[in-house]
mmCIF file of N, CA and C in Angstrom:
data_model
loop_
_atom_site.group_PDB
_atom_site.id
_atom_site.type_symbol
_atom_site.label_atom_id
_atom_site.label_comp_id
_atom_site.label_asym_id
_atom_site.label_seq_id
_atom_site.Cartn_x
_atom_site.Cartn_y
_atom_site.Cartn_z
ATOM 1 N N THR A 22 0.823 -1.204 0.000
ATOM 2 C CA THR A 22 0.000 0.000 0.000
ATOM 3 C C THR A 22 0.863 1.261 0.000
ATOM 4 N N ALA A 23 1.997 1.177 -0.701
ATOM 5 C CA ALA A 23 2.873 2.342 -0.797
ATOM 6 C C ALA A 23 3.288 2.556 -2.248
ATOM 7 N N MET A 24 3.603 3.792 -2.557
ATOM 8 C CA MET A 24 4.068 4.151 -3.894
ATOM 9 C C MET A 24 5.184 5.168 -3.713
ATOM 10 N N ASN A 25 6.354 4.869 -4.243
ATOM 11 C CA ASN A 25 7.511 5.760 -4.110
ATOM 12 C C ASN A 25 7.839 6.061 -2.650
ATOM 13 N N GLY A 26 7.686 5.041 -1.792
ATOM 14 C CA GLY A 26 8.018 5.195 -0.382
ATOM 15 C C GLY A 26 6.984 5.933 0.443
ATOM 16 N N GLU A 27 5.896 6.355 -0.165
ATOM 17 C CA GLU A 27 4.825 7.080 0.527
ATOM 18 C C GLU A 27 3.577 6.213 0.565
ATOM 19 N N ARG A 28 2.695 6.485 1.524
ATOM 20 C CA ARG A 28 1.423 5.774 1.579
ATOM 21 C C ARG A 28 0.673 5.987 0.267
ATOM 22 N N LEU A 29 0.104 4.918 -0.290
ATOM 23 C CA LEU A 29 -0.606 4.988 -1.564
ATOM 24 C C LEU A 29 -1.829 5.898 -1.426
ATOM 25 N N PRO A 30 -1.896 7.006 -2.199
ATOM 26 C CA PRO A 30 -3.053 7.896 -2.082
ATOM 27 C C PRO A 30 -4.298 7.290 -2.740
ATOM 28 N N ARG A 31 -5.447 7.726 -2.307
ATOM 29 C CA ARG A 31 -6.719 7.214 -2.829
ATOM 30 C C ARG A 31 -6.819 7.402 -4.344
ATOM 31 N N ASP A 32 -6.304 8.518 -4.848
ATOM 32 C CA ASP A 32 -6.367 8.773 -6.294
ATOM 33 C C ASP A 32 -5.536 7.786 -7.103
ATOM 34 N N HIS A 33 -4.687 7.023 -6.446
ATOM 35 C CA HIS A 33 -3.861 6.024 -7.128
ATOM 36 C C HIS A 33 -4.222 4.608 -6.687
ATOM 37 N N GLY A 34 -5.418 4.441 -6.117
ATOM 38 C CA GLY A 34 -5.921 3.103 -5.854
ATOM 39 C C GLY A 34 -5.911 2.619 -4.420
ATOM 40 N N TYR A 35 -5.557 3.479 -3.425
ATOM 41 C CA TYR A 35 -5.571 3.036 -2.027
ATOM 42 C C TYR A 35 -6.899 2.367 -1.713
ATOM 43 N N PRO A 36 -6.979 1.279 -1.032
ATOM 44 C CA PRO A 36 -5.946 0.650 -0.203
ATOM 45 C C PRO A 36 -5.079 -0.368 -0.937
ATOM 46 N N VAL A 37 -5.412 -0.707 -2.171
ATOM 47 C CA VAL A 37 -4.598 -1.662 -2.907
ATOM 48 C C VAL A 37 -4.597 -1.277 -4.379
ATOM 49 N N ARG A 38 -3.486 -1.516 -5.049
ATOM 50 C CA ARG A 38 -3.401 -1.216 -6.468
ATOM 51 C C ARG A 38 -2.990 -2.487 -7.193
ATOM 52 N N LEU A 39 -3.678 -2.788 -8.252
ATOM 53 C CA LEU A 39 -3.417 -3.992 -9.008
ATOM 54 C C LEU A 39 -2.971 -3.626 -10.414
ATOM 55 N N VAL A 40 -1.813 -4.092 -10.817
ATOM 56 C CA VAL A 40 -1.318 -3.887 -12.167
ATOM 57 C C VAL A 40 -1.389 -5.237 -12.862
ATOM 58 N N VAL A 41 -2.172 -5.301 -13.932
ATOM 59 C CA VAL A 41 -2.374 -6.554 -14.654
ATOM 60 C C VAL A 41 -1.705 -6.432 -16.015
ATOM 61 N N PRO A 42 -0.596 -7.130 -16.215
ATOM 62 C CA PRO A 42 0.101 -7.036 -17.501
ATOM 63 C C PRO A 42 -0.814 -7.392 -18.663
ATOM 64 N N GLY A 43 -0.766 -6.578 -19.721
ATOM 65 C CA GLY A 43 -1.550 -6.839 -20.914
ATOM 66 C C GLY A 43 -2.930 -6.219 -20.910
ATOM 67 N N TYR A 44 -3.330 -5.567 -19.829
ATOM 68 C CA TYR A 44 -4.641 -4.929 -19.778
ATOM 69 C C TYR A 44 -4.487 -3.421 -19.691
ATOM 70 N N VAL A 45 -5.288 -2.714 -20.442
ATOM 71 C CA VAL A 45 -5.254 -1.260 -20.472
ATOM 72 C C VAL A 45 -5.691 -0.703 -19.118
ATOM 73 N N GLY A 46 -5.030 0.344 -18.658
ATOM 74 C CA GLY A 46 -5.325 0.931 -17.352
ATOM 75 C C GLY A 46 -6.757 1.385 -17.164
ATOM 76 N N VAL A 47 -7.439 1.776 -18.236
ATOM 77 C CA VAL A 47 -8.819 2.240 -18.118
ATOM 78 C C VAL A 47 -9.747 1.129 -17.633
ATOM 79 N N ARG A 48 -9.317 -0.122 -17.784
ATOM 80 C CA ARG A 48 -10.151 -1.243 -17.339
ATOM 81 C C ARG A 48 -9.968 -1.529 -15.856
ATOM 82 N N GLN A 49 -9.056 -0.825 -15.217
ATOM 83 C CA GLN A 49 -8.814 -1.053 -13.796
ATOM 84 C C GLN A 49 -9.608 -0.025 -13.006
ATOM 85 N N VAL A 50 -10.664 -0.453 -12.385
ATOM 86 C CA VAL A 50 -11.500 0.442 -11.597
ATOM 87 C C VAL A 50 -10.744 0.807 -10.330
ATOM 88 N N LYS A 51 -10.706 2.074 -9.995
ATOM 89 C CA LYS A 51 -9.917 2.507 -8.849
ATOM 90 C C LYS A 51 -10.574 2.227 -7.503
ATOM 91 N N TRP A 52 -11.868 2.380 -7.401
ATOM 92 C CA TRP A 52 -12.533 2.190 -6.117
ATOM 93 C C TRP A 52 -13.409 0.955 -6.202
ATOM 94 N N VAL A 53 -12.854 -0.166 -5.808
ATOM 95 C CA VAL A 53 -13.521 -1.455 -5.948
ATOM 96 C C VAL A 53 -14.227 -1.824 -4.652
ATOM 97 N N ARG A 54 -15.474 -2.209 -4.755
ATOM 98 C CA ARG A 54 -16.230 -2.708 -3.599
ATOM 99 C C ARG A 54 -16.350 -4.222 -3.651
ATOM 100 N N LYS A 55 -16.279 -4.777 -4.881
ATOM 101 C CA LYS A 55 -16.478 -6.202 -5.065
ATOM 102 C C LYS A 55 -15.808 -6.626 -6.362
ATOM 103 N N VAL A 56 -15.245 -7.837 -6.385
ATOM 104 C CA VAL A 56 -14.648 -8.399 -7.590
ATOM 105 C C VAL A 56 -15.435 -9.649 -7.951
ATOM 106 N N THR A 57 -15.860 -9.740 -9.208
ATOM 107 C CA THR A 57 -16.614 -10.888 -9.690
ATOM 108 C C THR A 57 -15.918 -11.459 -10.913
ATOM 109 N N LEU A 58 -15.663 -12.750 -10.898
ATOM 110 C CA LEU A 58 -15.079 -13.407 -12.067
ATOM 111 C C LEU A 58 -16.209 -13.923 -12.939
ATOM 112 N N GLU A 59 -16.135 -13.632 -14.220
ATOM 113 C CA GLU A 59 -17.188 -14.018 -15.159
ATOM 114 C C GLU A 59 -16.639 -14.966 -16.217
ATOM 115 N N GLU A 60 -17.514 -15.794 -16.742
ATOM 116 C CA GLU A 60 -17.140 -16.729 -17.815
ATOM 117 C C GLU A 60 -17.012 -16.012 -19.157
ATOM 118 N N LYS A 61 -17.816 -14.940 -19.352
ATOM 119 C CA LYS A 61 -17.847 -14.246 -20.636
ATOM 120 C C LYS A 61 -17.455 -12.782 -20.442
ATOM 121 N N GLU A 62 -17.119 -12.159 -21.549
ATOM 122 C CA GLU A 62 -16.787 -10.740 -21.563
ATOM 123 C C GLU A 62 -17.986 -9.910 -21.102
ATOM 124 N N VAL A 63 -17.719 -8.853 -20.374
ATOM 125 C CA VAL A 63 -18.779 -7.970 -19.893
ATOM 126 C C VAL A 63 -19.430 -7.266 -21.083
ATOM 127 N N ASP A 64 -20.744 -7.175 -21.087
ATOM 128 C CA ASP A 64 -21.465 -6.533 -22.175
ATOM 129 C C ASP A 64 -21.579 -5.036 -21.890
ATOM 130 N N SER A 65 -20.571 -4.295 -22.311
ATOM 131 C CA SER A 65 -20.571 -2.837 -22.154
ATOM 132 C C SER A 65 -19.909 -2.233 -23.385
ATOM 133 N N MET A 66 -20.089 -0.940 -23.579
ATOM 134 C CA MET A 66 -19.485 -0.312 -24.753
ATOM 135 C C MET A 66 -17.968 -0.404 -24.711
ATOM 136 N N TRP A 67 -17.388 -0.524 -23.520
ATOM 137 C CA TRP A 67 -15.933 -0.600 -23.405
ATOM 138 C C TRP A 67 -15.416 -1.979 -23.780
ATOM 139 N N GLN A 68 -16.184 -3.015 -23.526
ATOM 140 C CA GLN A 68 -15.729 -4.365 -23.804
ATOM 141 C C GLN A 68 -16.239 -4.880 -25.147
ATOM 142 N N THR A 69 -17.524 -4.712 -25.414
ATOM 143 C CA THR A 69 -18.099 -5.284 -26.626
ATOM 144 C C THR A 69 -18.380 -4.244 -27.706
ATOM 145 N N GLY A 70 -18.267 -2.974 -27.356
ATOM 146 C CA GLY A 70 -18.477 -1.916 -28.337
ATOM 147 C C GLY A 70 -17.214 -1.664 -29.147
ATOM 148 N N LEU A 71 -17.172 -0.564 -29.848
ATOM 149 C CA LEU A 71 -16.066 -0.241 -30.740
ATOM 150 C C LEU A 71 -14.817 0.250 -30.007
ATOM 151 N N ALA A 72 -14.952 0.641 -28.734
ATOM 152 C CA ALA A 72 -13.852 1.283 -28.014
ATOM 153 C C ALA A 72 -12.547 0.495 -28.036
ATOM 154 N N TYR A 73 -12.601 -0.819 -27.871
ATOM 155 C CA TYR A 73 -11.380 -1.634 -27.811
ATOM 156 C C TYR A 73 -11.391 -2.771 -28.822
ATOM 157 N N LYS A 74 -11.858 -2.498 -30.010
ATOM 158 C CA LYS A 74 -11.849 -3.489 -31.097
ATOM 159 C C LYS A 74 -10.776 -3.111 -32.104
ATOM 160 N N ILE A 75 -10.115 -4.116 -32.632
ATOM 161 C CA ILE A 75 -9.170 -3.883 -33.718
ATOM 162 C C ILE A 75 -9.800 -4.500 -34.956
ATOM 163 N N LEU A 76 -10.245 -3.643 -35.851
ATOM 164 C CA LEU A 76 -10.929 -4.098 -37.054
ATOM 165 C C LEU A 76 -9.944 -4.217 -38.213
ATOM 166 N N PRO A 77 -10.270 -5.063 -39.191
ATOM 167 C CA PRO A 77 -9.401 -5.178 -40.366
ATOM 168 C C PRO A 77 -9.291 -3.825 -41.072
ATOM 169 N N THR A 78 -8.181 -3.614 -41.740
ATOM 170 C CA THR A 78 -7.974 -2.332 -42.433
ATOM 171 C C THR A 78 -9.007 -2.089 -43.525
ATOM 172 N N ALA A 79 -9.621 -3.158 -44.027
ATOM 173 C CA ALA A 79 -10.643 -3.007 -45.070
ATOM 174 C C ALA A 79 -11.899 -2.319 -44.540
ATOM 175 N N VAL A 80 -12.077 -2.304 -43.224
ATOM 176 C CA VAL A 80 -13.254 -1.654 -42.625
ATOM 177 C C VAL A 80 -12.891 -0.201 -42.352
ATOM 178 N N GLY A 81 -13.248 0.658 -43.281
ATOM 179 C CA GLY A 81 -12.981 2.087 -43.142
ATOM 180 C C GLY A 81 -14.043 2.760 -42.285
ATOM 181 N N PRO A 82 -13.827 4.030 -41.959
ATOM 182 C CA PRO A 82 -14.775 4.767 -41.124
ATOM 183 C C PRO A 82 -16.203 4.755 -41.672
ATOM 184 N N ASP A 83 -16.339 4.711 -42.994
ATOM 185 C CA ASP A 83 -17.665 4.729 -43.601
ATOM 186 C C ASP A 83 -18.376 3.368 -43.487
ATOM 187 N N LYS A 84 -17.645 2.299 -43.134
ATOM 188 C CA LYS A 84 -18.236 0.960 -43.066
ATOM 189 C C LYS A 84 -18.408 0.442 -41.638
ATOM 190 N N VAL A 85 -17.911 1.162 -40.661
ATOM 191 C CA VAL A 85 -17.955 0.696 -39.269
ATOM 192 C C VAL A 85 -19.377 0.428 -38.798
ATOM 193 N N LYS A 86 -20.312 1.263 -39.173
ATOM 194 C CA LYS A 86 -21.694 1.089 -38.704
ATOM 195 C C LYS A 86 -22.327 -0.210 -39.193
ATOM 196 N N ASP A 87 -21.794 -0.795 -40.248
ATOM 197 C CA ASP A 87 -22.340 -2.030 -40.808
ATOM 198 C C ASP A 87 -21.643 -3.286 -40.288
ATOM 199 N N VAL A 88 -20.649 -3.134 -39.421
ATOM 200 C CA VAL A 88 -19.851 -4.264 -38.939
ATOM 201 C C VAL A 88 -20.514 -4.909 -37.720
ATOM 202 N N ASP A 89 -20.543 -6.241 -37.686
ATOM 203 C CA ASP A 89 -21.012 -6.983 -36.518
ATOM 204 C C ASP A 89 -19.839 -7.079 -35.545
ATOM 205 N N LEU A 90 -19.801 -6.207 -34.540
ATOM 206 C CA LEU A 90 -18.674 -6.152 -33.618
ATOM 207 C C LEU A 90 -18.516 -7.433 -32.814
ATOM 208 N N GLY A 91 -19.577 -8.225 -32.699
ATOM 209 C CA GLY A 91 -19.495 -9.495 -31.987
ATOM 210 C C GLY A 91 -18.563 -10.491 -32.649
ATOM 211 N N LYS A 92 -18.252 -10.274 -33.916
ATOM 212 C CA LYS A 92 -17.351 -11.180 -34.639
ATOM 213 C C LYS A 92 -15.886 -10.893 -34.346
ATOM 214 N N TYR A 93 -15.598 -9.768 -33.697
ATOM 215 C CA TYR A 93 -14.218 -9.378 -33.441
ATOM 216 C C TYR A 93 -13.957 -9.352 -31.941
ATOM 217 N N PRO A 94 -12.896 -10.015 -31.496
ATOM 218 C CA PRO A 94 -12.594 -10.014 -30.064
ATOM 219 C C PRO A 94 -12.127 -8.639 -29.605
ATOM 220 N N GLY A 95 -12.295 -8.372 -28.323
ATOM 221 C CA GLY A 95 -11.777 -7.139 -27.757
ATOM 222 C C GLY A 95 -10.259 -7.166 -27.717
ATOM 223 N N MET A 96 -9.658 -5.999 -27.752
ATOM 224 C CA MET A 96 -8.200 -5.898 -27.655
ATOM 225 C C MET A 96 -7.799 -6.277 -26.243
ATOM 226 N N MET A 97 -7.091 -7.368 -26.098
ATOM 227 C CA MET A 97 -6.739 -7.859 -24.770
ATOM 228 C C MET A 97 -5.241 -7.909 -24.527
ATOM 229 N N GLU A 98 -4.438 -7.912 -25.563
ATOM 230 C CA GLU A 98 -3.001 -8.019 -25.377
ATOM 231 C C GLU A 98 -2.311 -6.752 -25.849
ATOM 232 N N LEU A 99 -1.416 -6.273 -25.026
ATOM 233 C CA LEU A 99 -0.638 -5.090 -25.335
ATOM 234 C C LEU A 99 0.824 -5.369 -25.013
ATOM 235 N N PRO A 100 1.726 -4.564 -25.521
ATOM 236 C CA PRO A 100 3.111 -4.734 -25.097
ATOM 237 C C PRO A 100 3.200 -4.528 -23.580
ATOM 238 N N VAL A 101 4.059 -5.267 -22.938
ATOM 239 C CA VAL A 101 4.225 -5.129 -21.486
ATOM 240 C C VAL A 101 4.737 -3.730 -21.189
ATOM 241 N N GLN A 102 4.052 -3.046 -20.298
ATOM 242 C CA GLN A 102 4.438 -1.687 -19.927
ATOM 243 C C GLN A 102 4.646 -1.572 -18.425
ATOM 244 N N SER A 103 4.752 -2.715 -17.751
ATOM 245 C CA SER A 103 4.989 -2.713 -16.320
ATOM 246 C C SER A 103 5.857 -3.918 -15.971
ATOM 247 N N VAL A 104 6.594 -3.795 -14.886
ATOM 248 C CA VAL A 104 7.480 -4.871 -14.455
ATOM 249 C C VAL A 104 7.346 -5.050 -12.954
ATOM 250 N N VAL A 105 7.140 -6.293 -12.524
ATOM 251 C CA VAL A 105 7.207 -6.609 -11.105
ATOM 252 C C VAL A 105 8.646 -7.040 -10.861
ATOM 253 N N ARG A 106 9.395 -6.224 -10.148
ATOM 254 C CA ARG A 106 10.816 -6.467 -9.929
ATOM 255 C C ARG A 106 11.057 -7.465 -8.808
ATOM 256 N N ARG A 107 10.248 -7.375 -7.768
ATOM 257 C CA ARG A 107 10.428 -8.245 -6.619
ATOM 258 C C ARG A 107 9.086 -8.382 -5.900
ATOM 259 N N ALA A 108 8.784 -9.585 -5.457
ATOM 260 C CA ALA A 108 7.576 -9.837 -4.664
ATOM 261 C C ALA A 108 7.934 -10.861 -3.604
ATOM 262 N N ALA A 109 7.612 -10.552 -2.354
ATOM 263 C CA ALA A 109 7.930 -11.474 -1.265
ATOM 264 C C ALA A 109 6.962 -11.252 -0.115
ATOM 265 N N VAL A 110 6.667 -12.340 0.583
ATOM 266 C CA VAL A 110 5.838 -12.271 1.785
ATOM 267 C C VAL A 110 6.769 -12.087 2.972
ATOM 268 N N GLY A 111 6.547 -11.035 3.745
ATOM 269 C CA GLY A 111 7.377 -10.756 4.909
ATOM 270 C C GLY A 111 7.000 -11.617 6.096
ATOM 271 N N LYS A 112 7.770 -11.507 7.156
ATOM 272 C CA LYS A 112 7.496 -12.272 8.387
ATOM 273 C C LYS A 112 6.123 -11.946 8.965
ATOM 274 N N ASP A 113 5.629 -10.752 8.653
ATOM 275 C CA ASP A 113 4.313 -10.339 9.143
ATOM 276 C C ASP A 113 3.172 -10.876 8.273
ATOM 277 N N GLY A 114 3.519 -11.642 7.217
ATOM 278 C CA GLY A 114 2.500 -12.215 6.338
ATOM 279 C C GLY A 114 2.015 -11.286 5.245
ATOM 280 N N VAL A 115 2.598 -10.103 5.138
ATOM 281 C CA VAL A 115 2.174 -9.126 4.135
ATOM 282 C C VAL A 115 2.997 -9.317 2.853
ATOM 283 N N LEU A 116 2.304 -9.378 1.720
ATOM 284 C CA LEU A 116 2.972 -9.469 0.421
ATOM 285 C C LEU A 116 3.416 -8.077 0.002
ATOM 286 N N ARG A 117 4.694 -7.939 -0.280
ATOM 287 C CA ARG A 117 5.216 -6.666 -0.735
ATOM 288 C C ARG A 117 5.787 -6.836 -2.143
ATOM 289 N N CYS A 118 5.414 -5.921 -3.019
ATOM 290 C CA CYS A 118 5.865 -5.968 -4.418
ATOM 291 C C CYS A 118 6.572 -4.676 -4.753
ATOM 292 N N GLU A 119 7.589 -4.778 -5.566
ATOM 293 C CA GLU A 119 8.287 -3.601 -6.095
ATOM 294 C C GLU A 119 8.318 -3.720 -7.600
ATOM 295 N N GLY A 120 8.245 -2.607 -8.271
ATOM 296 C CA GLY A 120 8.291 -2.617 -9.721
ATOM 297 C C GLY A 120 8.019 -1.244 -10.271
ATOM 298 N N PHE A 121 7.703 -1.203 -11.532
ATOM 299 C CA PHE A 121 7.386 0.076 -12.162
ATOM 300 C C PHE A 121 6.397 -0.131 -13.288
ATOM 301 N N ALA A 122 5.663 0.932 -13.603
ATOM 302 C CA ALA A 122 4.679 0.892 -14.672
ATOM 303 C C ALA A 122 4.701 2.209 -15.421
#
């Protein structure tokens, strides 16, 4: 629960911050009350809409409205932009991670 040696501020995810390699930061909700694992992709404009779809180059701006977006998977893989340098459980049972993003 620290960032740069300081207590992690709420604007940066306090009380816990999760960095998931390969996922865009906008998908990480900052103030989480509950986590639910689902079998299928969430049906929202961010997941199933055009926001995170990579369409073939043949689909120009004038043809997007005619495309069945359900046929194209959401963009899920990105170049790694974060590194977990060290992770260890201390004698107090707390997991501490160091790295950068």
